[in-house]
GROMACS .gro file of N, CA and C in nm:
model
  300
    1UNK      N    1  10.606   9.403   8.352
    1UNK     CA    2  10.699   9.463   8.446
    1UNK      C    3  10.700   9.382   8.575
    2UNK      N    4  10.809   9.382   8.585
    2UNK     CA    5  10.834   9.264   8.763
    2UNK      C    6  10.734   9.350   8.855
    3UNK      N    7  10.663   9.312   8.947
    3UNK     CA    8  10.564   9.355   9.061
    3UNK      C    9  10.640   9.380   9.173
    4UNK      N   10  10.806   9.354   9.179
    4UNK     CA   11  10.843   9.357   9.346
    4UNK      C   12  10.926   9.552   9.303
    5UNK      N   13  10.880   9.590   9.190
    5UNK     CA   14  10.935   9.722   9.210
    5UNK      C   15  10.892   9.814   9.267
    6UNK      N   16  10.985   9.908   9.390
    6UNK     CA   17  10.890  10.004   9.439
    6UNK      C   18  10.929  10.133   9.383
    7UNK      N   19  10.883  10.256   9.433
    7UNK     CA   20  10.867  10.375   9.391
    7UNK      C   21  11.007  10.416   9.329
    8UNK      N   22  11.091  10.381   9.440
    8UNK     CA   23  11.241  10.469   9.359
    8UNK      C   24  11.274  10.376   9.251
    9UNK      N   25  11.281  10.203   9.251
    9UNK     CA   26  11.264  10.168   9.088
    9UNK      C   27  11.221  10.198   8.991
   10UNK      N   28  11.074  10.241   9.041
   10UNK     CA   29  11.019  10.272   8.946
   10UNK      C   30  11.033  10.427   8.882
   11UNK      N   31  11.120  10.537   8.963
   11UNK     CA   32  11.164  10.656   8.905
   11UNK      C   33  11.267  10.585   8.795
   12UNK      N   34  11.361  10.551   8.842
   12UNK     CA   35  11.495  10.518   8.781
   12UNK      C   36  11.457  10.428   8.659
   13UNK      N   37  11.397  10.334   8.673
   13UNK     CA   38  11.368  10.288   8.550
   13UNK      C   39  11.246  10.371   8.410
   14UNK      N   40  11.161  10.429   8.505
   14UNK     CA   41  11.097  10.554   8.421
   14UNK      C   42  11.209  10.634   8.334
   15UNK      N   43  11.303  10.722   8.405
   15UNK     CA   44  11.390  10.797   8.411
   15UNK      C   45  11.474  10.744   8.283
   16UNK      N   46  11.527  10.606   8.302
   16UNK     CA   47  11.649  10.560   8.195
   16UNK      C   48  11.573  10.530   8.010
   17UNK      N   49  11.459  10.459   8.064
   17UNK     CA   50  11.354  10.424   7.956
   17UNK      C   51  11.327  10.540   7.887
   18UNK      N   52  11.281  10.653   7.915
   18UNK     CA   53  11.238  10.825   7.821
   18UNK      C   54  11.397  10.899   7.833
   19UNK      N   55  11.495  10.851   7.924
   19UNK     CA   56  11.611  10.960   7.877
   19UNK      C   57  11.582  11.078   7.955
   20UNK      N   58  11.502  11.124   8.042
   20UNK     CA   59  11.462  11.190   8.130
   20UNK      C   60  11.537  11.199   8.256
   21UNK      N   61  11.519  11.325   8.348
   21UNK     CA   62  11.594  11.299   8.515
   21UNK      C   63  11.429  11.353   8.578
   22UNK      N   64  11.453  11.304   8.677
   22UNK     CA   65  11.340  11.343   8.774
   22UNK      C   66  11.383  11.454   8.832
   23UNK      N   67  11.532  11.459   8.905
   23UNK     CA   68  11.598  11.520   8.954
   23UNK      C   69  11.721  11.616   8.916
   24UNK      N   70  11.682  11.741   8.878
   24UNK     CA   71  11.798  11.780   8.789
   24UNK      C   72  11.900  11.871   8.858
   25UNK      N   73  11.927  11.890   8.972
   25UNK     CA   74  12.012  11.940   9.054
   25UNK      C   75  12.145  11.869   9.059
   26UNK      N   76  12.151  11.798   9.003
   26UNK     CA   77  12.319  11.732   9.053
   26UNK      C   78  12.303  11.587   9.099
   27UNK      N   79  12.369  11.559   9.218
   27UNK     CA   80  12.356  11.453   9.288
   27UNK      C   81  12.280  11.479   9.368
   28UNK      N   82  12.236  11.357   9.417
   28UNK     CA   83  12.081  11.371   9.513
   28UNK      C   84  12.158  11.368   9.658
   29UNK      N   85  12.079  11.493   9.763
   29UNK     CA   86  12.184  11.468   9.871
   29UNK      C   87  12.130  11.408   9.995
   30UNK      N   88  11.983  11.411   9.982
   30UNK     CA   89  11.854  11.402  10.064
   30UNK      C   90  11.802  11.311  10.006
   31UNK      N   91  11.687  11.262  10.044
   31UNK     CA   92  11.563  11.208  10.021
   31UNK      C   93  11.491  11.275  10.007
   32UNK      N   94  11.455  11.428  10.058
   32UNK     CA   95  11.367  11.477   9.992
   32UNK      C   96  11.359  11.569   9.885
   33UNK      N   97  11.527  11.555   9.815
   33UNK     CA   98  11.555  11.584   9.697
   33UNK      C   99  11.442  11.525   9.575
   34UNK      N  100  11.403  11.423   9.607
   34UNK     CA  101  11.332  11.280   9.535
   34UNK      C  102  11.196  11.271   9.567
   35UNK      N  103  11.142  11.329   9.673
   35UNK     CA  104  10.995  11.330   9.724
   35UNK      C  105  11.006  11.239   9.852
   36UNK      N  106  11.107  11.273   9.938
   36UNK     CA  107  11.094  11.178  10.040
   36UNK      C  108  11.169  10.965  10.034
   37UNK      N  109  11.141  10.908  10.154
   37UNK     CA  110  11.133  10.781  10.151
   37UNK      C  111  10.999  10.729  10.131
   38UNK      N  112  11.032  10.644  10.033
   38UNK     CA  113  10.866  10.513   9.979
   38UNK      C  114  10.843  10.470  10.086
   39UNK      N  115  10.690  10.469  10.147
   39UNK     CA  116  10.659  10.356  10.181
   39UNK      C  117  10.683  10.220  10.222
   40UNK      N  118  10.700  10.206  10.316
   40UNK     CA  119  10.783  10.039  10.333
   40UNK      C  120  10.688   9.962  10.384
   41UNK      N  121  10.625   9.864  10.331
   41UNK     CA  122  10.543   9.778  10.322
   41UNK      C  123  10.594   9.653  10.412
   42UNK      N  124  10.540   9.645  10.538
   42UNK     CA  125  10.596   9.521  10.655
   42UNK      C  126  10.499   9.410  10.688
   43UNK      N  127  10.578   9.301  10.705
   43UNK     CA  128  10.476   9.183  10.732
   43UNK      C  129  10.566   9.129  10.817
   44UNK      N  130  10.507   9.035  10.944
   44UNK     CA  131  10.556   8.972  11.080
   44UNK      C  132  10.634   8.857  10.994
   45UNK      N  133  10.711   8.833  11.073
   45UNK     CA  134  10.850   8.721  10.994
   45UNK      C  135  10.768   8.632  11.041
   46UNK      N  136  10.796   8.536  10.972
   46UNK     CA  137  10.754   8.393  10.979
   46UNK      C  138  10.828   8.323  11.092
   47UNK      N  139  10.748   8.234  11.118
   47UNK     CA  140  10.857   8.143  11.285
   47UNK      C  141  10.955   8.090  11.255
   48UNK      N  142  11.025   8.109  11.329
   48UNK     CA  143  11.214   8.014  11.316
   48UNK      C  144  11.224   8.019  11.405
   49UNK      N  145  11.208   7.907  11.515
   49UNK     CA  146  11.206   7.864  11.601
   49UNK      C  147  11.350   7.824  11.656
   50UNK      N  148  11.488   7.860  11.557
   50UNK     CA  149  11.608   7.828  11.542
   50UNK      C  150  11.727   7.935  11.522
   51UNK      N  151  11.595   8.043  11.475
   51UNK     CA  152  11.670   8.198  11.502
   51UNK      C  153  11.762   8.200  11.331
   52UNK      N  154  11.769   8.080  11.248
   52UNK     CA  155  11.878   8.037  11.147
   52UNK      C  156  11.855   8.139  11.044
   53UNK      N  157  11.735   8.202  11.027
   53UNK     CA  158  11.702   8.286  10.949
   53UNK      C  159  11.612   8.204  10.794
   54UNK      N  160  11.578   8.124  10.815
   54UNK     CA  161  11.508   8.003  10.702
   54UNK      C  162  11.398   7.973  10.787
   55UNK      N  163  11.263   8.048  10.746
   55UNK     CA  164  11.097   8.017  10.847
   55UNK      C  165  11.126   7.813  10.847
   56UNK      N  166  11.064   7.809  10.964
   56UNK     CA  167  10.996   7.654  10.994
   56UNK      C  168  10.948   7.603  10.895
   57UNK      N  169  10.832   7.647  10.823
   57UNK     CA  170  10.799   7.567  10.747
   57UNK      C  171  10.856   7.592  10.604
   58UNK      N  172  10.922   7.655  10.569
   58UNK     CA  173  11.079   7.620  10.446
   58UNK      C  174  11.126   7.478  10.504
   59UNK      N  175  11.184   7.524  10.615
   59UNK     CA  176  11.267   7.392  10.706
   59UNK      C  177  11.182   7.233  10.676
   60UNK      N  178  11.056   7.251  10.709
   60UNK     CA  179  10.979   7.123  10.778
   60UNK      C  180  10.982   7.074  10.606
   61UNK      N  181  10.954   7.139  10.482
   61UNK     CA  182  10.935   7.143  10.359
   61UNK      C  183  11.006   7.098  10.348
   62UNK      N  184  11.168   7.134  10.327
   62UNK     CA  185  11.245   7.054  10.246
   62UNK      C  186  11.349   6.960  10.371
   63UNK      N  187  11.288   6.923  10.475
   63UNK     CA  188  11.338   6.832  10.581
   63UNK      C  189  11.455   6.878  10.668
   64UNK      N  190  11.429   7.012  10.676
   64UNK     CA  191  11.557   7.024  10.760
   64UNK      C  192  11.448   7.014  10.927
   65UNK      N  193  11.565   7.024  11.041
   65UNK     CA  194  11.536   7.057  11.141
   65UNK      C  195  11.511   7.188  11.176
   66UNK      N  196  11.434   7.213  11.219
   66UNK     CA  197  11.337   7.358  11.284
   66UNK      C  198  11.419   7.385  11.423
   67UNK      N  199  11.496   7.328  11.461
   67UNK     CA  200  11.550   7.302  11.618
   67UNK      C  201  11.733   7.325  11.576
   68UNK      N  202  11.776   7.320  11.517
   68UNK     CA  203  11.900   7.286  11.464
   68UNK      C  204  11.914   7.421  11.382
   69UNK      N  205  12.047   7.566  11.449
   69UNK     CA  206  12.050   7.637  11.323
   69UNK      C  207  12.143   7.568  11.209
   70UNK      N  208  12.122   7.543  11.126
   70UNK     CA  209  12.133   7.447  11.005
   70UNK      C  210  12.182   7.532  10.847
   71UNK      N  211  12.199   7.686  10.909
   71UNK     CA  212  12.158   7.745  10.769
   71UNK      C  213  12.275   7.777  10.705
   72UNK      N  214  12.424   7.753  10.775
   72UNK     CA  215  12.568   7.746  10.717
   72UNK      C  216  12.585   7.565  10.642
   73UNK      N  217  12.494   7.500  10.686
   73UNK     CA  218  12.519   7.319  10.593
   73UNK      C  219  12.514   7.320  10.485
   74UNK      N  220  12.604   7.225  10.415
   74UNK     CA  221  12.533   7.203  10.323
   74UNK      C  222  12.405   7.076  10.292
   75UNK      N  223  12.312   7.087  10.322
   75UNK     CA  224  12.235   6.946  10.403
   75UNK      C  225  12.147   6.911  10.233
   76UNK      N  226  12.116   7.086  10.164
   76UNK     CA  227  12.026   7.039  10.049
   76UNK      C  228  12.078   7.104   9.933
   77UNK      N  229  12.239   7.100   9.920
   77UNK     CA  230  12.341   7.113   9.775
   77UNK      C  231  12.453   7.113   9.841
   78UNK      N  232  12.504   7.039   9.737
   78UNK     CA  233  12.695   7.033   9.784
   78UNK      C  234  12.783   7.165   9.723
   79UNK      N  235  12.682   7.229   9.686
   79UNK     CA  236  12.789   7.365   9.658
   79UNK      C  237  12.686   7.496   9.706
   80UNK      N  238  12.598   7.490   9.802
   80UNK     CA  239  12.547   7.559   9.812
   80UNK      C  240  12.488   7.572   9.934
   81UNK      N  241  12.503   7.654  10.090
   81UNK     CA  242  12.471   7.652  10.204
   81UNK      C  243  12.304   7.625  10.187
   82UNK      N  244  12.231   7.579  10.304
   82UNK     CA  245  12.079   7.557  10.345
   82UNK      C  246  12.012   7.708  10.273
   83UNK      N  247  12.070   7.861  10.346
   83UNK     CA  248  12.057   7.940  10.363
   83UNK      C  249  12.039   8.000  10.245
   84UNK      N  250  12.169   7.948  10.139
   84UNK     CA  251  12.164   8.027   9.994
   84UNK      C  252  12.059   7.935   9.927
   85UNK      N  253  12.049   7.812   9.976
   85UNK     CA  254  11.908   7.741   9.880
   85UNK      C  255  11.814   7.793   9.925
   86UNK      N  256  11.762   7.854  10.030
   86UNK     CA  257  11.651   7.925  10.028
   86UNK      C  258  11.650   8.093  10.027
   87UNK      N  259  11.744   8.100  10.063
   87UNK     CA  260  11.728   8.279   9.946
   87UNK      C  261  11.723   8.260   9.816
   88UNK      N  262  11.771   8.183   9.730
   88UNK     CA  263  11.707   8.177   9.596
   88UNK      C  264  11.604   8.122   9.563
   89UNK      N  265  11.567   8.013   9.622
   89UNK     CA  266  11.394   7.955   9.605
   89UNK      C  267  11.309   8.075   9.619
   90UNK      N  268  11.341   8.226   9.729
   90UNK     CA  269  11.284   8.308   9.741
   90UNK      C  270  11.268   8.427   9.560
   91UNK      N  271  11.367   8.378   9.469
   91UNK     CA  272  11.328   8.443   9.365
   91UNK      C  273  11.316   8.351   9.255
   92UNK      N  274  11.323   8.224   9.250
   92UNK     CA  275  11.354   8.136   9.216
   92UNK      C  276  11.209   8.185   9.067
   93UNK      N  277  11.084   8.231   9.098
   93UNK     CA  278  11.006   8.284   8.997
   93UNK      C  279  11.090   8.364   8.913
   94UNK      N  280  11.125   8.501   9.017
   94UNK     CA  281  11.171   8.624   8.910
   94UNK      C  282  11.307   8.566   8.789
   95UNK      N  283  11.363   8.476   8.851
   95UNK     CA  284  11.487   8.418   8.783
   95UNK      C  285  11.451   8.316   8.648
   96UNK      N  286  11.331   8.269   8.666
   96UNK     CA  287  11.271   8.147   8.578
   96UNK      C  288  11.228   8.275   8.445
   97UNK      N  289  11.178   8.328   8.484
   97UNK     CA  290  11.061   8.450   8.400
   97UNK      C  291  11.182   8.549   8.356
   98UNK      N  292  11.277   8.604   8.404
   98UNK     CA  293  11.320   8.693   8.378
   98UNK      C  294  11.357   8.761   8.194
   99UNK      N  295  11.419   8.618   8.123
   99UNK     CA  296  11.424   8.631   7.957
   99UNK      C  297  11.316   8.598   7.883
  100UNK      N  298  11.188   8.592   7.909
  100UNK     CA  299  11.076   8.552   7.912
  100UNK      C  300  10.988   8.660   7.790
   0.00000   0.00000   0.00000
């Protein structure tokens, strides 16, 4: 099972897998129809010293400038912004593994 699932994935996919509802009232209108909001698990953003939204050392890694917001270029694919090459390097595992 993928590890980045949290609690309400993991109802819904419980839920579809046995044919089951957690929730049998209708549509859910609340959150605490469901047991509340999960947990949100936070960690300090990494430096971007450029505000571009791509940490420094992504940047320094694949040679962009740390100083330069850079993240609309296309500097590292010709069909693909700075920005979208590193939001997918960010799943770039789950995507490799996924038919696995």
């Amino acid at each position: 099972m993928v590890r980045f699932r949290d609690s309400v994935d993991m109802r819904i996919i419980n839920d579809t897998e046995h044919g089951s509802t957690t929730y049998k009232n209708g549509i859910i209108d609340s959150q605490n129809d469901v047991g509340g909001w999960p947990v949100l698990k936070l960690e300090k953003a990494a430096p971007d010293a450029d505000g571009d939204g791509i940490p420094d050392s992504w940047e320094k890694e694949h040679s962009l400038n740390i100083n330069e917001n850079d993240a609309a270029m296309f500097t590292l694919s010709d069909t693909y912004t700075n920005i979208e090459v590193y939001a997918n390097s960010l799943v770039q595992e789950i995507a490799e593994n996924e038919y696995k």
